[in-house]
mmCIF file of C-alpha atoms and ligand atoms in Angstrom:
data_model
loop_
_atom_site.group_PDB
_atom_site.id
_atom_site.type_symbol
_atom_site.label_atom_id
_atom_site.label_comp_id
_atom_site.label_asym_id
_atom_site.label_seq_id
_atom_site.Cartn_x
_atom_site.Cartn_y
_atom_site.Cartn_z
ATOM 1 C CA MET A 27 73.290 107.959 99.363
ATOM 2 C CA ALA A 28 72.754 104.325 97.697
ATOM 3 C CA VAL A 29 71.685 104.357 94.295
ATOM 4 C CA ILE A 30 68.439 102.566 93.677
ATOM 5 C CA PRO A 31 68.334 101.150 90.200
ATOM 6 C CA ALA A 32 65.497 101.972 87.902
ATOM 7 C CA LEU A 33 62.638 98.920 87.760
ATOM 8 C CA ARG A 34 62.056 97.594 84.457
ATOM 9 C CA GLU A 35 58.569 96.759 82.993
ATOM 10 C CA PRO A 36 58.346 93.029 83.659
ATOM 11 C CA VAL A 37 57.791 90.614 80.803
ATOM 12 C CA LEU A 38 56.644 86.864 80.966
ATOM 13 C CA ALA A 39 56.317 84.631 77.937
ATOM 14 C CA ILE A 40 54.920 81.033 77.811
ATOM 15 C CA HIS A 41 54.539 77.889 75.702
ATOM 16 C CA GLY A 42 52.317 75.121 76.008
ATOM 17 C CA GLY A 43 53.779 73.037 73.324
ATOM 18 C CA ALA A 44 54.145 73.148 69.552
ATOM 19 C CA GLY A 45 53.046 70.748 66.439
ATOM 20 C CA THR A 46 50.551 70.079 63.845
ATOM 21 C CA ILE A 47 47.813 72.800 65.325
ATOM 22 C CA ASP A 48 45.731 73.854 62.176
ATOM 23 C CA PRO A 49 42.606 76.106 62.600
ATOM 24 C CA GLY A 50 39.617 73.747 62.413
ATOM 25 C CA SER A 51 42.075 70.917 64.221
ATOM 26 C CA MET A 52 40.145 71.788 67.355
ATOM 27 C CA THR A 53 36.407 72.265 68.494
ATOM 28 C CA PRO A 54 35.441 75.922 69.670
ATOM 29 C CA ALA A 55 35.228 74.776 73.099
ATOM 30 C CA LYS A 56 38.570 73.138 73.025
ATOM 31 C CA GLU A 57 40.539 75.967 71.740
ATOM 32 C CA ARG A 58 38.551 78.403 73.941
ATOM 33 C CA ALA A 59 39.828 76.003 77.087
ATOM 34 C CA TYR A 60 43.651 76.322 75.690
ATOM 35 C CA ARG A 61 43.331 80.237 75.631
ATOM 36 C CA ASP A 62 41.942 80.202 78.915
ATOM 37 C CA ALA A 63 44.558 77.962 80.195
ATOM 38 C CA LEU A 64 47.262 79.905 78.707
ATOM 39 C CA VAL A 65 45.719 83.354 80.363
ATOM 40 C CA ALA A 66 45.808 81.938 83.581
ATOM 41 C CA ALA A 67 48.946 80.933 83.338
ATOM 42 C CA LEU A 68 50.471 83.956 82.280
ATOM 43 C CA ARG A 69 48.119 85.702 85.193
ATOM 44 C CA SER A 70 49.826 83.641 87.748
ATOM 45 C CA GLY A 71 53.378 84.754 86.653
ATOM 46 C CA GLN A 72 52.213 88.242 86.086
ATOM 47 C CA HIS A 73 50.951 88.413 89.497
ATOM 48 C CA VAL A 74 54.407 87.348 91.028
ATOM 49 C CA LEU A 75 56.365 90.215 88.769
ATOM 50 C CA SER A 76 53.963 92.921 89.426
ATOM 51 C CA ALA A 77 54.390 92.140 93.055
ATOM 52 C CA GLY A 78 58.183 92.747 92.679
ATOM 53 C CA GLY A 79 58.882 89.045 92.494
ATOM 54 C CA SER A 80 61.845 87.479 90.661
ATOM 55 C CA ALA A 81 61.782 85.912 87.275
ATOM 56 C CA VAL A 82 62.728 82.742 88.597
ATOM 57 C CA ASP A 83 59.395 82.845 91.110
ATOM 58 C CA ALA A 84 57.518 83.924 87.885
ATOM 59 C CA VAL A 85 58.262 81.023 85.811
ATOM 60 C CA ILE A 86 57.535 78.503 88.395
ATOM 61 C CA ALA A 87 54.211 80.306 89.096
ATOM 62 C CA ALA A 88 53.432 80.338 85.274
ATOM 63 C CA VAL A 89 54.738 76.231 84.953
ATOM 64 C CA VAL A 90 52.801 75.057 87.861
ATOM 65 C CA SER A 91 49.560 76.371 86.520
ATOM 66 C CA LEU A 92 50.351 74.619 83.120
ATOM 67 C CA GLU A 93 51.558 71.420 84.908
ATOM 68 C CA ASP A 94 48.158 71.333 86.940
ATOM 69 C CA CYS A 95 46.146 71.883 83.547
ATOM 70 C CA PRO A 96 45.470 68.246 81.965
ATOM 71 C CA LEU A 97 45.597 69.754 78.648
ATOM 72 C CA PHE A 98 49.253 69.883 78.492
ATOM 73 C CA ASN A 99 51.917 67.500 78.359
ATOM 74 C CA ALA A 100 53.375 68.016 81.747
ATOM 75 C CA GLY A 101 52.508 67.212 85.099
ATOM 76 C CA ARG A 102 48.682 66.100 84.996
ATOM 77 C CA GLY A 103 48.033 65.087 81.496
ATOM 78 C CA ALA A 104 51.484 64.103 80.626
ATOM 79 C CA VAL A 105 52.115 61.550 78.191
ATOM 80 C CA PHE A 106 52.767 58.010 78.446
ATOM 81 C CA THR A 107 55.744 55.634 78.432
ATOM 82 C CA SER A 108 55.507 52.551 76.107
ATOM 83 C CA ASP A 109 54.861 50.665 79.498
ATOM 84 C CA GLY A 110 52.120 52.878 80.400
ATOM 85 C CA ARG A 111 53.927 55.115 82.802
ATOM 86 C CA ASN A 112 54.159 58.858 83.243
ATOM 87 C CA GLU A 113 57.837 59.658 83.748
ATOM 88 C CA LEU A 114 58.336 63.602 83.817
ATOM 89 C CA ASP A 115 61.306 65.895 83.256
ATOM 90 C CA ALA A 116 61.780 69.546 84.387
ATOM 91 C CA SER A 117 64.467 72.104 84.408
ATOM 92 C CA ILE A 118 64.748 75.952 85.808
ATOM 93 C CA MET A 119 67.568 78.390 85.250
ATOM 94 C CA ASP A 120 68.492 81.696 86.809
ATOM 95 C CA GLY A 121 70.014 84.170 84.331
ATOM 96 C CA ALA A 122 71.365 86.104 86.950
ATOM 97 C CA THR A 123 73.614 83.622 88.412
ATOM 98 C CA ARG A 124 73.336 80.903 86.186
ATOM 99 C CA ALA A 125 72.064 78.585 89.007
ATOM 100 C CA ALA A 126 70.268 75.744 87.636
ATOM 101 C CA GLY A 127 68.234 72.550 88.305
ATOM 102 C CA ALA A 128 66.594 69.993 86.921
ATOM 103 C CA VAL A 129 64.803 66.355 87.501
ATOM 104 C CA ALA A 130 64.276 63.749 85.206
ATOM 105 C CA GLY A 131 62.420 60.138 84.961
ATOM 106 C CA VAL A 132 59.949 61.401 88.248
ATOM 107 C CA THR A 133 56.747 59.625 88.714
ATOM 108 C CA CYS A 134 55.344 61.009 91.722
ATOM 109 C CA ILE A 135 56.173 64.520 92.266
ATOM 110 C CA ARG A 136 53.106 66.788 91.894
ATOM 111 C CA ASN A 137 54.744 69.814 90.143
ATOM 112 C CA PRO A 138 58.459 68.378 88.763
ATOM 113 C CA ILE A 139 59.472 72.104 88.329
ATOM 114 C CA ARG A 140 59.155 72.797 92.083
ATOM 115 C CA ALA A 141 61.590 69.787 92.282
ATOM 116 C CA ALA A 142 64.077 71.263 89.423
ATOM 117 C CA HIS A 143 63.750 74.571 91.734
ATOM 118 C CA ALA A 144 64.601 72.656 94.695
ATOM 119 C CA VAL A 145 67.787 71.196 93.284
ATOM 120 C CA MET A 146 68.552 74.445 92.278
ATOM 121 C CA THR A 147 68.332 76.115 95.527
ATOM 122 C CA ALA A 148 68.720 73.166 98.207
ATOM 123 C CA SER A 149 71.323 70.741 96.795
ATOM 124 C CA ARG A 150 74.790 70.853 95.674
ATOM 125 C CA HIS A 151 73.974 69.169 91.912
ATOM 126 C CA VAL A 152 72.406 70.443 88.942
ATOM 127 C CA MET A 153 70.232 67.224 87.943
ATOM 128 C CA LEU A 154 68.523 64.549 89.877
ATOM 129 C CA ILE A 155 66.853 61.568 88.362
ATOM 130 C CA GLY A 156 64.503 58.902 89.297
ATOM 131 C CA PRO A 157 64.078 57.657 92.735
ATOM 132 C CA GLY A 158 66.958 59.855 94.111
ATOM 133 C CA ALA A 159 65.089 62.803 92.812
ATOM 134 C CA GLU A 160 61.789 61.676 94.348
ATOM 135 C CA ALA A 161 63.559 61.129 97.703
ATOM 136 C CA PHE A 162 65.099 64.631 97.700
ATOM 137 C CA ALA A 163 61.739 66.188 96.707
ATOM 138 C CA ALA A 164 60.106 64.161 99.527
ATOM 139 C CA GLU A 165 62.838 65.571 101.871
ATOM 140 C CA LYS A 166 62.099 69.055 100.907
ATOM 141 C CA GLY A 167 58.557 68.592 101.693
ATOM 142 C CA LEU A 168 57.282 69.044 98.056
ATOM 143 C CA ALA A 169 53.712 67.716 97.151
ATOM 144 C CA LYS A 170 53.841 63.827 96.216
ATOM 145 C CA VAL A 171 50.963 62.007 94.434
ATOM 146 C CA GLU A 172 50.096 58.866 93.467
ATOM 147 C CA PRO A 173 51.089 58.064 89.784
ATOM 148 C CA ALA A 174 47.622 57.724 88.917
ATOM 149 C CA TYR A 175 47.165 61.619 89.512
ATOM 150 C CA PHE A 176 48.816 61.986 86.183
ATOM 151 C CA HIS A 177 46.786 59.827 84.075
ATOM 152 C CA THR A 178 44.195 61.314 81.893
ATOM 153 C CA PRO A 179 41.756 59.043 78.961
ATOM 154 C CA GLU A 180 43.204 61.183 76.483
ATOM 155 C CA ARG A 181 46.854 60.394 76.921
ATOM 156 C CA TRP A 182 46.085 56.898 77.302
ATOM 157 C CA ALA A 183 44.205 56.562 73.924
ATOM 158 C CA GLN A 184 47.283 58.210 72.269
ATOM 159 C CA LEU A 185 49.647 55.848 73.724
ATOM 160 C CA GLU A 186 47.173 52.879 72.521
ATOM 161 C CA ARG A 187 47.203 54.432 68.803
ATOM 162 C CA ALA A 188 51.183 54.716 68.948
ATOM 163 C CA ARG A 189 51.341 51.010 70.285
ATOM 164 C CA ALA A 190 49.301 49.787 67.661
ATOM 165 C CA GLU A 191 51.587 51.280 65.102
ATOM 166 C CA GLY A 192 54.731 50.976 66.932
ATOM 167 C CA ARG A 193 55.368 54.775 66.413
ATOM 168 C CA LEU A 194 57.360 56.970 68.623
ATOM 169 C CA GLU A 195 54.768 59.659 68.687
ATOM 170 C CA LEU A 196 55.773 63.170 67.056
ATOM 171 C CA ASP A 197 58.777 61.489 65.479
ATOM 172 C CA HIS A 198 58.175 64.063 62.364
ATOM 173 C CA ASP A 199 58.117 61.564 59.532
ATOM 174 C CA GLY A 200 56.307 58.679 61.736
ATOM 175 C CA ALA A 201 53.473 61.009 62.681
ATOM 176 C CA ALA A 202 53.282 62.629 59.101
ATOM 177 C CA LYS A 203 53.030 58.906 57.643
ATOM 178 C CA SER A 204 50.669 57.412 60.290
ATOM 179 C CA ALA A 205 47.133 57.011 58.833
ATOM 180 C CA SER A 206 45.246 56.842 62.386
ATOM 181 C CA ALA A 207 47.431 59.423 64.360
ATOM 182 C CA THR A 208 45.005 62.262 65.120
ATOM 183 C CA SER A 209 45.828 66.063 65.329
ATOM 184 C CA ASP A 210 46.196 65.675 69.107
ATOM 185 C CA ASP A 211 49.282 63.153 68.498
ATOM 186 C CA LYS A 212 51.051 65.511 66.758
ATOM 187 C CA LYS A 213 51.256 68.136 69.408
ATOM 188 C CA PHE A 214 54.341 68.245 71.636
ATOM 189 C CA GLY A 215 52.307 69.826 74.715
ATOM 190 C CA THR A 216 55.544 70.283 76.699
ATOM 191 C CA VAL A 217 55.258 73.708 78.760
ATOM 192 C CA GLY A 218 57.853 76.433 79.541
ATOM 193 C CA ALA A 219 57.946 80.007 80.582
ATOM 194 C CA VAL A 220 60.482 82.934 80.376
ATOM 195 C CA ALA A 221 60.654 86.041 82.306
ATOM 196 C CA LEU A 222 62.262 89.411 82.957
ATOM 197 C CA ASP A 223 61.769 90.666 86.368
ATOM 198 C CA ALA A 224 61.598 94.397 87.868
ATOM 199 C CA HIS A 225 64.956 94.168 88.439
ATOM 200 C CA GLY A 226 66.277 93.028 84.884
ATOM 201 C CA ASN A 227 66.802 89.380 85.492
ATOM 202 C CA LEU A 228 65.924 86.886 83.424
ATOM 203 C CA ALA A 229 64.817 82.911 84.033
ATOM 204 C CA ALA A 230 63.621 79.911 82.164
ATOM 205 C CA ALA A 231 61.740 76.999 83.079
ATOM 206 C CA THR A 232 60.187 73.995 80.942
ATOM 207 C CA SER A 233 58.657 70.630 82.142
ATOM 208 C CA THR A 234 57.421 67.828 80.214
ATOM 209 C CA GLY A 235 56.180 64.069 80.242
ATOM 210 C CA GLY A 236 58.540 63.711 77.000
ATOM 211 C CA VAL A 237 57.160 62.027 74.055
ATOM 212 C CA THR A 238 54.436 59.418 73.947
ATOM 213 C CA ASN A 239 55.501 55.635 73.436
ATOM 214 C CA LYS A 240 59.039 56.675 75.093
ATOM 215 C CA GLN A 241 61.252 53.986 75.975
ATOM 216 C CA TRP A 242 63.835 52.469 78.500
ATOM 217 C CA GLY A 243 64.332 55.774 80.624
ATOM 218 C CA ARG A 244 64.512 57.897 77.643
ATOM 219 C CA VAL A 245 65.143 61.472 78.762
ATOM 220 C CA GLY A 246 64.550 64.560 76.262
ATOM 221 C CA ASP A 247 65.740 68.103 76.023
ATOM 222 C CA SER A 248 63.352 69.669 78.850
ATOM 223 C CA PRO A 249 65.581 68.915 81.768
ATOM 224 C CA ILE A 250 68.638 69.463 79.892
ATOM 225 C CA ILE A 251 70.391 72.828 80.668
ATOM 226 C CA GLY A 252 71.156 74.017 77.393
ATOM 227 C CA ALA A 253 69.129 71.912 75.123
ATOM 228 C CA GLY A 254 65.481 72.946 76.327
ATOM 229 C CA THR A 255 66.337 75.856 78.442
ATOM 230 C CA TRP A 256 68.627 78.458 79.296
ATOM 231 C CA ALA A 257 68.767 81.721 81.047
ATOM 232 C CA ASP A 258 71.754 84.151 81.202
ATOM 233 C CA ASN A 259 70.997 87.976 81.820
ATOM 234 C CA GLY A 260 73.888 88.641 79.323
ATOM 235 C CA THR A 261 71.787 87.408 76.355
ATOM 236 C CA CYS A 262 68.200 85.691 77.048
ATOM 237 C CA ALA A 263 66.007 83.300 78.598
ATOM 238 C CA VAL A 264 65.086 80.443 76.459
ATOM 239 C CA SER A 265 62.492 77.468 76.670
ATOM 240 C CA GLY A 266 61.972 75.016 73.881
ATOM 241 C CA THR A 267 59.363 72.579 72.605
ATOM 242 C CA GLY A 268 59.649 69.662 70.050
ATOM 243 C CA LEU A 269 61.645 66.484 69.350
ATOM 244 C CA GLY A 270 64.018 66.221 72.173
ATOM 245 C CA GLU A 271 66.681 64.600 70.127
ATOM 246 C CA ALA A 272 66.949 67.178 67.552
ATOM 247 C CA PHE A 273 67.085 69.928 70.337
ATOM 248 C CA MET A 274 69.933 68.100 72.302
ATOM 249 C CA ARG A 275 71.779 67.343 69.036
ATOM 250 C CA CYS A 276 72.062 71.094 68.632
ATOM 251 C CA CYS A 277 71.930 72.515 72.049
ATOM 252 C CA ALA A 278 69.112 74.426 70.780
ATOM 253 C CA ALA A 279 68.555 76.919 73.919
ATOM 254 C CA HIS A 280 71.738 77.726 74.148
ATOM 255 C CA GLU A 281 72.646 77.987 70.533
ATOM 256 C CA VAL A 282 69.872 81.078 70.686
ATOM 257 C CA ALA A 283 72.428 82.762 73.398
ATOM 258 C CA SER A 284 75.514 81.738 71.425
ATOM 259 C CA LEU A 285 74.208 83.163 68.093
ATOM 260 C CA MET A 286 73.319 86.121 70.167
ATOM 261 C CA LYS A 287 76.931 86.514 71.891
ATOM 262 C CA TYR A 288 79.464 85.414 69.295
ATOM 263 C CA LYS A 289 77.397 86.469 65.974
ATOM 264 C CA GLY A 290 75.726 89.601 67.341
ATOM 265 C CA LEU A 291 72.320 88.420 66.271
ATOM 266 C CA PRO A 292 69.336 90.146 67.787
ATOM 267 C CA LEU A 293 67.069 88.030 69.576
ATOM 268 C CA ASP A 294 64.584 87.279 67.102
ATOM 269 C CA ALA A 295 67.020 86.314 64.301
ATOM 270 C CA ALA A 296 68.836 84.031 66.662
ATOM 271 C CA VAL A 297 65.221 82.266 67.942
ATOM 272 C CA THR A 298 64.182 82.095 63.912
ATOM 273 C CA GLU A 299 67.625 80.344 62.882
ATOM 274 C CA VAL A 300 67.557 77.787 65.367
ATOM 275 C CA ALA A 301 63.725 76.972 65.217
ATOM 276 C CA THR A 302 63.170 76.793 61.559
ATOM 277 C CA ILE A 303 67.025 75.870 60.419
ATOM 278 C CA THR A 304 69.209 74.471 62.797
ATOM 279 C CA VAL A 305 66.382 72.227 64.892
ATOM 280 C CA PRO A 306 65.056 70.715 61.343
ATOM 281 C CA ALA A 307 68.725 70.231 60.325
ATOM 282 C CA ASN A 308 69.227 68.042 63.209
ATOM 283 C CA HIS A 309 65.940 66.104 61.933
ATOM 284 C CA GLY A 310 63.169 67.381 64.096
ATOM 285 C CA THR A 311 60.338 69.772 64.544
ATOM 286 C CA GLY A 312 59.150 72.346 67.236
ATOM 287 C CA GLY A 313 59.630 75.881 68.674
ATOM 288 C CA LEU A 314 61.271 78.147 71.068
ATOM 289 C CA ILE A 315 60.130 80.752 73.004
ATOM 290 C CA ALA A 316 62.896 83.479 74.105
ATOM 291 C CA LEU A 317 63.320 86.855 76.055
ATOM 292 C CA ASP A 318 66.109 89.126 76.208
ATOM 293 C CA SER A 319 67.352 91.704 78.946
ATOM 294 C CA ALA A 320 65.730 94.469 77.231
ATOM 295 C CA GLY A 321 62.209 92.766 77.294
ATOM 296 C CA ASN A 322 62.097 91.695 73.459
ATOM 297 C CA VAL A 323 60.214 88.634 73.176
ATOM 298 C CA SER A 324 60.791 85.905 70.144
ATOM 299 C CA MET A 325 58.579 82.782 69.429
ATOM 300 C CA ARG A 326 59.244 80.887 66.256
ATOM 301 C CA PHE A 327 58.551 77.291 65.080
ATOM 302 C CA SER A 328 58.652 74.862 62.465
ATOM 303 C CA THR A 329 55.409 73.263 62.872
ATOM 304 C CA THR A 330 51.998 74.833 62.059
ATOM 305 C CA GLY A 331 51.206 76.031 65.308
ATOM 306 C CA MET A 332 52.374 76.761 69.039
ATOM 307 C CA TYR A 333 50.433 77.494 72.221
ATOM 308 C CA ARG A 334 51.871 80.633 73.249
ATOM 309 C CA GLY A 335 51.394 83.920 75.255
ATOM 310 C CA VAL A 336 52.638 87.121 76.359
ATOM 311 C CA ALA A 337 52.047 89.325 79.180
ATOM 312 C CA ARG A 338 53.912 92.980 79.837
ATOM 313 C CA GLY A 339 53.551 94.786 82.995
ATOM 314 C CA ALA A 340 50.249 94.566 84.200
ATOM 315 C CA GLY A 341 48.693 94.506 80.708
ATOM 316 C CA GLU A 342 46.384 92.132 79.237
ATOM 317 C CA PRO A 343 47.640 88.680 78.423
ATOM 318 C CA GLU A 344 47.894 87.760 74.774
ATOM 319 C CA VAL A 345 47.592 84.613 73.670
ATOM 320 C CA ALA A 346 48.102 82.561 70.460
ATOM 321 C CA ILE A 347 47.946 79.069 68.932
ATOM 322 C CA TYR A 348 48.407 78.853 65.129
ATOM 323 C CA GLY A 349 50.948 80.401 62.846
ATOM 324 C CA ASP A 350 51.151 84.190 62.402
HETATM 325 N N1 LIG B 13 60.796 68.219 73.968
HETATM 326 C C1 LIG B 13 60.019 67.072 74.581
HETATM 327 C C2 LIG B 13 60.951 66.027 74.862
HETATM 328 O O1 LIG B 13 61.432 65.645 73.713
HETATM 329 C C3 LIG B 13 58.617 67.043 73.672
HETATM 330 C C4 LIG B 13 57.777 68.131 73.715
HETATM 331 O O2 LIG B 13 58.173 69.135 73.495
HETATM 332 O O3 LIG B 13 56.685 67.893 74.070
HETATM 333 O O4 LIG B 13 60.781 65.324 75.936
#
C-alpha cells in the first residue's frame, strides 16, 4: 500500500518593502490602507495553500495581490526611471526542484511575477529581459497593459524630488542627507513572498519597480536568483528588499541558505546576520523574509521598518510595519 506523507501546516510570509518607516510617519488612514493590503495579499496566498495548492502558486497569488495594489513599488505603483518610465523586475524559485524564472526591465506586462513564472515553467531559460521577455509573455497569453497603467502621481512626485536633487532614491547616504526627501522617498516598497505548502515544499518570489531615478537599464537584486530570491527545500525560501546593489554584492538571499547549510545556523540567526551585518557591510540597507521547511519564519531588517506579515494554516494573518 502506498504511504501517504503527512500533510504539514502551510505557512506564508510576505513583505512590501523596508525603509524609513517610523510610527507617526503616516496618517492613520494610510497605515490602515497598508495593513489592509498586506492582509489581503496574505489571504490570497492562504487561500491557495488551504486548498492544497503549491507553495509556488501561493507566492504568485500573494505577489500578484501586491503588484495590483498601487501602494507598493511593484506592478501598478512602481517607481520611475530617470527618464520617466516604469521598468519592472521579478523572479520566482521553486524549492522542490530549484527551477527558477525571472524577467527584468519589462514595461507592459501587468503582472511581472506571472511572466517570471512562465519563464520558469515554459521556457528553457531562467531570465528574459526587456522586449524579449515582453514578446514571450504575450506569446504565453499574459495580460498586457499600456505603460500608463503603472503610473501613480505619488511615484511621479518622488521622481521629481529625486531629479531636482540628482539623487538615486534610497541610496542610503543620499536619502539621509537630502533635505527635501519625504519619508515616502525612503521606503523601498518592493514586494515578496515565501511559502511552505502542505506537502513540505518551499517557494519564494519577489517583484519590484527597482529604485527611483534609476538609469540606463539598471537591474537590481530582485530578479537575480540568489541575490533577491532563493528557495531550496533543504534550507529555506528567501525574498529581500533594499538597495539592490548591496544585495547583489553579497548574494544576500543565497547567503542566508549558505549560512544554514555550511555553518549550521538556524534560520533566524542566518537572516539576522545577512540583513543586519552582511548587507550593511556591502553599503546598503534593507530587509529579508525567510521560511524554512519546519515552518520557522524570520523577518529582519536594518531599516526602521518593513511592511510584512505571516499567515499560518487557516489562522488570522498577522501584519507589522515598524521595528519590534
Ligand atoms: N531591491 C530593489 C532594487 O534594488 C529595491 C527595493 O527593494 O525596493 O531594485
